Structures are given as C-alpha cells and as structure tokens.
Amino acid sequence: MTKTEEYKRMAAEAAVEAVKPGMVVGLGTGSTANYAITRLAKLLKSGELTDIVGIPSSVPTNDLASSLGIPLSTFADHAKIDITIDGADEVDPDLNLIKGGGGALLQEKILAQASLRVVIIVDEGKLSDKLGTRFPLPVEVVPFGLHTEKRFLEGLGAKVTLRENVIAKPFRTDHRNLILDADFGPIEDVRALAEKLEHRAGVVEHGLFLGIATEVVVGGKNGITRLKKNG
Ligand code: 5RP
C-alpha cells in the first residue's frame, strides 16, 4: 500500500469511530470512502457495531456496501441522516471542498445537505490554501446543453475538458448526465463562482461544497488531524 493509500485508510477508520448503533449513515463515493465502508462492514460482522443502515451516494457505493453486507436504505424511510462519511478532492482552510472526482457529486451533495454531521476523510495531499489549485472543478451538465455549457465555463475563465470513462467514451453519471472538468486554477471567490453556476439552467450540480463539511479527518505522516468547522 502506498503512503497516500495508508493515509486515506487511517482517516477513514478514524472517522468510522463516530458511527454508533441506531445511526443512519450516508455512504460516500471514491477510494477513501471505500475504506470507511469496508471498515463499517468489518465492525458489523464482528458485532462491535450493530443496528445501522447506510444510504449510498452512488451505484458503485451501493454495490460495494451491499456486497459487504451493510444494510441499506433510502430517503423514503429516513428523513435525516445522522452522519455522512465521504471523501473529497480538495479541502481549503474553511473546510470548503471540491468534490466530484468520482462523478457522484449530485447525490453526494443531496446526502450531505440532509445530514446532521458531514465528516470528510482525506489524505494530507488534498489540503490547499485555495480551491482549484490541485483539482479541476467537476460540473455536471445535461447532455442537451453540453456545448453551450462548455462555452459558458470557458467564458468564466476555465479550461474545460469533457470527462471520459476508461474506454475513452464520455463518462455518464448515475443520472446519465455528463461531467465537464473546469480548471479555473486557484479560485479567488468560491461563493461568487458557485452562485453563477447555480443560476445556469444546464448545470445540474457543481463540485463546490461550501459550508457543508462539519469536520475533516486528515490522515498524514504525523497521524490523524481533525479539522472542525469554526475552529
Ligand atoms: C466522488 C468524490 C470523491 O469523494 C472524491 O473524488 C475523492 O475520491 P478519492 O477518495 O478516490 O480520492 O467526490 O464523486
């Protein structure tokens, strides 16, 4: 296992300690979230944790969690999620995030906004002073608007790439939409950018998660660091 993978696993396992019997747990997407899901499954199997249900943020997460025997549920049965544990692509000092590297940003944001607590798990390489420095911003668009939304993002100053899957075909989200990866470089005003994107009809969702994380658990060479909202 590389150091980065080790840091991700450490962060995931530290975050899972907050999950208690009776909780509804939002299950994130991506390689770091997968460590948390694997850990939850292990605790359930050994009987150290009981009586939880997970709400998955994507088809791959649903498949992994159900293959590992985690009981799953939906918003039809639960109005609120007690805790969501998810990864991120970039984290700034205010705990704002870029997410969507795995293409699940829409359902991840729905889960996070319905959660009492949102715990983000990352390796220390994901921390940055300004979002956009390390990772392009994923923007989910409806296929009909692809070309005009691409030009719109370019007009805002981004270099824009249509995301492809492993066989070099356009990547489709769980909702059959497309992802434009918009490289703005370091973003000066994330709230202003988020607002512009939210007013654009063809944009289904964007990967700026602002004021959503309640805490970030960081795995790194010095062990675990917990960053909390408002200090
Ligand atoms: C998926 C996400 C992921 O949480 C994010 O891309 C981090 O992934 P990884 O843990 O594999 O680095 O937002 O849409």
CSV table of C-alpha atoms and ligand atoms in Angstrom, one decimal:
chain,number,residue,atom,x,y,z
A,1,MET,CA,0.0,0.0,0.0
A,2,THR,CA,1.4,3.5,-0.9
A,3,LYS,CA,1.7,6.1,1.8
A,4,THR,CA,-1.2,8.0,0.3
A,5,GLU,CA,-3.5,4.9,0.5
A,6,GLU,CA,-2.3,4.3,4.1
A,7,TYR,CA,-3.3,7.9,5.0
A,8,LYS,CA,-6.7,7.6,3.3
A,9,ARG,CA,-7.3,4.3,5.2
A,10,MET,CA,-6.3,5.9,8.5
A,11,ALA,CA,-8.6,8.9,8.0
A,12,ALA,CA,-11.5,6.6,7.1
A,13,GLU,CA,-11.0,4.3,10.0
A,14,ALA,CA,-10.8,7.2,12.4
A,15,ALA,CA,-14.0,8.7,11.0
A,16,VAL,CA,-15.9,5.5,11.4
A,17,GLU,CA,-15.3,5.6,15.2
A,18,ALA,CA,-18.1,8.3,15.3
A,19,VAL,CA,-20.7,5.8,14.0
A,20,LYS,CA,-22.9,4.5,16.8
A,21,PRO,CA,-25.7,1.9,17.0
A,22,GLY,CA,-29.0,3.1,15.7
A,23,MET,CA,-27.5,5.6,13.2
A,24,VAL,CA,-28.4,6.3,9.6
A,25,VAL,CA,-25.1,6.6,7.8
A,26,GLY,CA,-24.6,8.4,4.4
A,27,LEU,CA,-22.0,6.4,2.5
A,28,GLY,CA,-19.8,8.5,0.2
A,29,THR,CA,-18.1,7.5,-3.1
A,30,GLY,CA,-14.5,7.0,-4.0
A,31,SER,CA,-11.4,5.2,-2.9
A,32,THR,CA,-11.3,6.8,0.6
A,33,ALA,CA,-15.0,6.3,1.2
A,34,ASN,CA,-14.5,2.7,0.3
A,35,TYR,CA,-12.1,2.3,3.2
A,36,ALA,CA,-14.8,3.6,5.5
A,37,ILE,CA,-17.4,1.3,4.0
A,38,THR,CA,-15.1,-1.7,4.4
A,39,ARG,CA,-14.4,-0.8,8.0
A,40,LEU,CA,-18.1,-0.4,8.8
A,41,ALA,CA,-18.7,-3.8,7.3
A,42,LYS,CA,-16.0,-5.3,9.4
A,43,LEU,CA,-17.3,-3.8,12.6
A,44,LEU,CA,-20.8,-5.1,11.8
A,45,LYS,CA,-19.5,-8.5,11.0
A,46,SER,CA,-17.6,-8.8,14.3
A,47,GLY,CA,-20.6,-7.5,16.3
A,48,GLU,CA,-18.6,-4.4,17.5
A,49,LEU,CA,-21.2,-2.3,15.7
A,50,THR,CA,-24.9,-3.1,15.3
A,51,ASP,CA,-28.2,-1.6,14.1
A,52,ILE,CA,-27.0,0.9,11.4
A,53,VAL,CA,-28.3,1.5,8.0
A,54,GLY,CA,-26.5,3.1,5.1
A,55,ILE,CA,-27.7,5.4,2.4
A,56,PRO,CA,-25.3,5.1,-0.6
A,57,SER,CA,-24.3,8.1,-2.7
A,58,SER,CA,-23.8,6.1,-6.0
A,59,VAL,CA,-24.3,2.9,-7.8
A,60,PRO,CA,-20.7,1.7,-7.1
A,61,THR,CA,-21.1,2.5,-3.4
A,62,ASN,CA,-24.4,0.7,-3.3
A,63,ASP,CA,-22.8,-2.3,-4.9
A,64,LEU,CA,-19.8,-2.4,-2.6
A,65,ALA,CA,-21.8,-1.8,0.6
A,66,SER,CA,-24.4,-4.5,-0.3
A,67,SER,CA,-21.7,-7.0,-1.3
A,68,LEU,CA,-20.2,-6.5,2.1
A,69,GLY,CA,-23.5,-7.0,3.9
A,70,ILE,CA,-24.2,-3.4,5.1
A,71,PRO,CA,-28.0,-2.9,5.4
A,72,LEU,CA,-29.1,-0.2,3.1
A,73,SER,CA,-32.0,2.2,3.0
A,74,THR,CA,-33.3,5.3,1.2
A,75,PHE,CA,-34.8,8.7,1.9
A,76,ALA,CA,-38.3,7.1,1.6
A,77,ASP,CA,-37.7,5.6,5.1
A,78,HIS,CA,-35.4,8.2,6.7
A,79,ALA,CA,-35.9,12.0,6.8
A,80,LYS,CA,-32.4,12.7,8.2
A,81,ILE,CA,-29.0,11.1,8.0
A,82,ASP,CA,-27.1,11.1,11.3
A,83,ILE,CA,-23.7,11.2,9.8
A,84,THR,CA,-22.3,11.1,6.3
A,85,ILE,CA,-18.7,10.0,5.7
A,86,ASP,CA,-17.3,10.9,2.3
A,87,GLY,CA,-14.0,11.8,0.6
A,88,ALA,CA,-13.1,15.0,-1.2
A,89,ASP,CA,-10.7,16.1,-3.9
A,90,GLU,CA,-9.5,19.3,-2.3
A,91,VAL,CA,-10.1,21.0,1.1
A,92,ASP,CA,-9.5,24.6,1.9
A,93,PRO,CA,-8.8,26.1,5.4
A,94,ASP,CA,-12.5,27.0,5.8
A,95,LEU,CA,-13.4,23.3,5.2
A,96,ASN,CA,-14.9,24.2,1.8
A,97,LEU,CA,-14.4,21.3,-0.7
A,98,ILE,CA,-14.1,20.3,-4.3
A,99,LYS,CA,-15.8,17.0,-4.8
A,100,GLY,CA,-16.9,15.0,-7.8
A,101,GLY,CA,-13.7,13.3,-8.9
A,102,GLY,CA,-15.8,10.1,-8.9
A,103,GLY,CA,-18.7,11.7,-10.7
A,104,ALA,CA,-21.1,11.3,-7.8
A,105,LEU,CA,-21.3,14.9,-6.8
A,106,LEU,CA,-25.1,15.3,-7.2
A,107,GLN,CA,-26.1,12.5,-4.9
A,108,GLU,CA,-23.2,13.3,-2.5
A,109,LYS,CA,-24.5,16.8,-2.1
A,110,ILE,CA,-28.0,15.6,-1.6
A,111,LEU,CA,-26.8,13.2,1.2
A,112,ALA,CA,-24.6,15.9,2.8
A,113,GLN,CA,-27.4,18.5,2.8
A,114,ALA,CA,-29.7,16.0,4.5
A,115,SER,CA,-27.1,15.1,7.2
A,116,LEU,CA,-26.7,16.3,10.7
A,117,ARG,CA,-23.0,15.7,10.5
A,118,VAL,CA,-20.7,15.6,7.4
A,119,VAL,CA,-17.3,14.0,8.1
A,120,ILE,CA,-14.9,14.3,5.2
A,121,ILE,CA,-11.9,12.0,5.0
A,122,VAL,CA,-8.8,12.8,3.1
A,123,ASP,CA,-5.1,12.3,2.9
A,124,GLU,CA,-3.0,15.4,3.7
A,125,GLY,CA,-2.2,15.9,0.0
A,126,LYS,CA,-5.8,17.1,-0.6
A,127,LEU,CA,-5.3,20.2,1.6
A,128,SER,CA,-4.8,23.5,-0.2
A,129,ASP,CA,-5.0,27.2,0.5
A,130,LYS,CA,-7.3,27.9,-2.4
A,131,LEU,CA,-9.7,25.5,-4.1
A,132,GLY,CA,-8.9,24.9,-7.7
A,133,THR,CA,-5.2,24.8,-7.1
A,134,ARG,CA,-4.9,21.0,-7.1
A,135,PHE,CA,-8.1,19.8,-8.8
A,136,PRO,CA,-10.4,21.0,-11.6
A,137,LEU,CA,-14.0,21.7,-10.7
A,138,PRO,CA,-16.4,19.0,-11.8
A,139,VAL,CA,-19.6,20.4,-13.3
A,140,GLU,CA,-22.4,18.0,-14.1
A,141,VAL,CA,-24.4,19.1,-17.1
A,142,VAL,CA,-27.4,17.8,-19.1
A,143,PRO,CA,-26.3,16.3,-22.4
A,144,PHE,CA,-28.5,18.7,-24.4
A,145,GLY,CA,-26.5,21.6,-23.1
A,146,LEU,CA,-23.1,20.2,-23.4
A,147,HIS,CA,-21.5,22.6,-25.9
A,148,THR,CA,-23.2,25.7,-24.6
A,149,GLU,CA,-22.3,24.9,-21.0
A,150,LYS,CA,-18.7,24.2,-22.0
A,151,ARG,CA,-18.5,27.7,-23.7
A,152,PHE,CA,-20.2,29.2,-20.6
A,153,LEU,CA,-17.5,27.8,-18.3
A,154,GLU,CA,-14.7,28.9,-20.7
A,155,GLY,CA,-16.3,32.3,-20.6
A,156,LEU,CA,-15.8,32.3,-16.9
A,157,GLY,CA,-12.1,31.6,-17.4
A,158,ALA,CA,-11.8,27.8,-17.1
A,159,LYS,CA,-10.0,25.3,-19.3
A,160,VAL,CA,-12.7,22.7,-19.8
A,161,THR,CA,-12.4,19.0,-20.5
A,162,LEU,CA,-15.3,16.6,-21.1
A,163,ARG,CA,-14.7,13.7,-18.7
A,164,GLU,CA,-14.2,10.3,-20.3
A,165,ASN,CA,-14.5,6.8,-19.0
A,166,VAL,CA,-11.9,4.0,-19.2
A,167,ILE,CA,-12.8,3.2,-22.7
A,168,ALA,CA,-12.5,6.9,-23.8
A,169,LYS,CA,-16.2,7.4,-24.2
A,170,PRO,CA,-18.0,10.3,-22.4
A,171,PHE,CA,-18.4,9.5,-18.7
A,172,ARG,CA,-22.1,9.3,-17.7
A,173,THR,CA,-23.2,10.0,-14.1
A,174,ASP,CA,-25.7,7.8,-12.3
A,175,HIS,CA,-28.3,10.2,-13.8
A,176,ARG,CA,-27.0,9.8,-17.3
A,177,ASN,CA,-25.6,13.3,-17.3
A,178,LEU,CA,-22.1,14.4,-18.4
A,179,ILE,CA,-19.2,15.9,-16.4
A,180,LEU,CA,-17.2,18.9,-17.5
A,181,ASP,CA,-14.0,19.3,-15.6
A,182,ALA,CA,-13.4,23.0,-15.4
A,183,ASP,CA,-9.8,24.0,-14.5
A,184,PHE,CA,-10.0,27.6,-13.1
A,185,GLY,CA,-6.7,27.5,-11.3
A,186,PRO,CA,-6.9,28.8,-7.8
A,187,ILE,CA,-10.4,30.2,-7.3
A,188,GLU,CA,-10.5,33.7,-5.8
A,189,ASP,CA,-14.2,33.8,-4.8
A,190,VAL,CA,-15.7,30.4,-4.5
A,191,ARG,CA,-19.1,31.7,-3.4
A,192,ALA,CA,-19.4,34.0,-6.4
A,193,LEU,CA,-18.5,31.2,-8.7
A,194,ALA,CA,-20.9,28.8,-7.1
A,195,GLU,CA,-23.7,31.3,-7.4
A,196,LYS,CA,-23.0,31.8,-11.2
A,197,LEU,CA,-23.1,28.0,-11.7
A,198,GLU,CA,-26.3,27.6,-9.7
A,199,HIS,CA,-28.1,30.2,-11.9
A,200,ARG,CA,-27.2,28.3,-15.1
A,201,ALA,CA,-30.0,26.1,-16.4
A,202,GLY,CA,-28.0,23.3,-18.0
A,203,VAL,CA,-25.8,22.9,-14.9
A,204,VAL,CA,-27.3,20.1,-12.8
A,205,GLU,CA,-24.7,20.4,-10.0
A,206,HIS,CA,-21.2,21.6,-9.3
A,207,GLY,CA,-18.5,20.2,-7.1
A,208,LEU,CA,-18.1,23.2,-4.8
A,209,PHE,CA,-19.3,22.0,-1.4
A,210,LEU,CA,-19.3,25.3,0.6
A,211,GLY,CA,-20.1,25.3,4.3
A,212,ILE,CA,-21.3,21.7,4.1
A,213,ALA,CA,-18.5,19.7,5.9
A,214,THR,CA,-18.8,19.8,9.7
A,215,GLU,CA,-15.4,18.2,10.1
A,216,VAL,CA,-12.5,16.9,8.1
A,217,VAL,CA,-10.4,14.0,9.2
A,218,VAL,CA,-6.9,14.1,7.6
A,219,GLY,CA,-4.5,11.2,7.5
A,220,GLY,CA,-0.9,12.1,7.1
A,221,LYS,CA,2.7,11.5,8.1
A,222,ASN,CA,2.0,12.7,11.7
A,223,GLY,CA,-1.1,10.6,12.1
A,224,ILE,CA,-4.7,11.9,12.3
A,225,THR,CA,-5.6,15.6,12.4
A,226,ARG,CA,-9.2,16.6,12.9
A,227,LEU,CA,-10.3,19.9,11.5
A,228,LYS,CA,-13.6,21.3,12.8
A,229,LYS,CA,-15.9,23.9,11.4
A,230,ASN,CA,-15.4,27.3,13.3
A,231,GLY,CA,-12.1,26.3,14.7
B,1,5RP,C1,-16.7,11.3,-5.8
B,1,5RP,C2,-16.0,12.2,-4.9
B,1,5RP,C3,-14.9,11.5,-4.1
B,1,5RP,O1,-15.2,11.6,-2.7
B,1,5RP,C4,-13.6,12.3,-4.4
B,1,5RP,O2,-13.4,12.3,-5.7
B,1,5RP,C5,-12.4,11.7,-3.6
B,1,5RP,O3,-12.1,10.4,-4.2
B,1,5RP,P1,-10.9,9.5,-3.7
B,1,5RP,O4,-11.2,9.2,-2.2
B,1,5RP,O5,-10.9,8.3,-4.6
B,1,5RP,O6,-9.7,10.4,-3.8
B,1,5RP,O7,-16.3,13.3,-4.7
B,1,5RP,O8,-17.6,12.0,-6.6
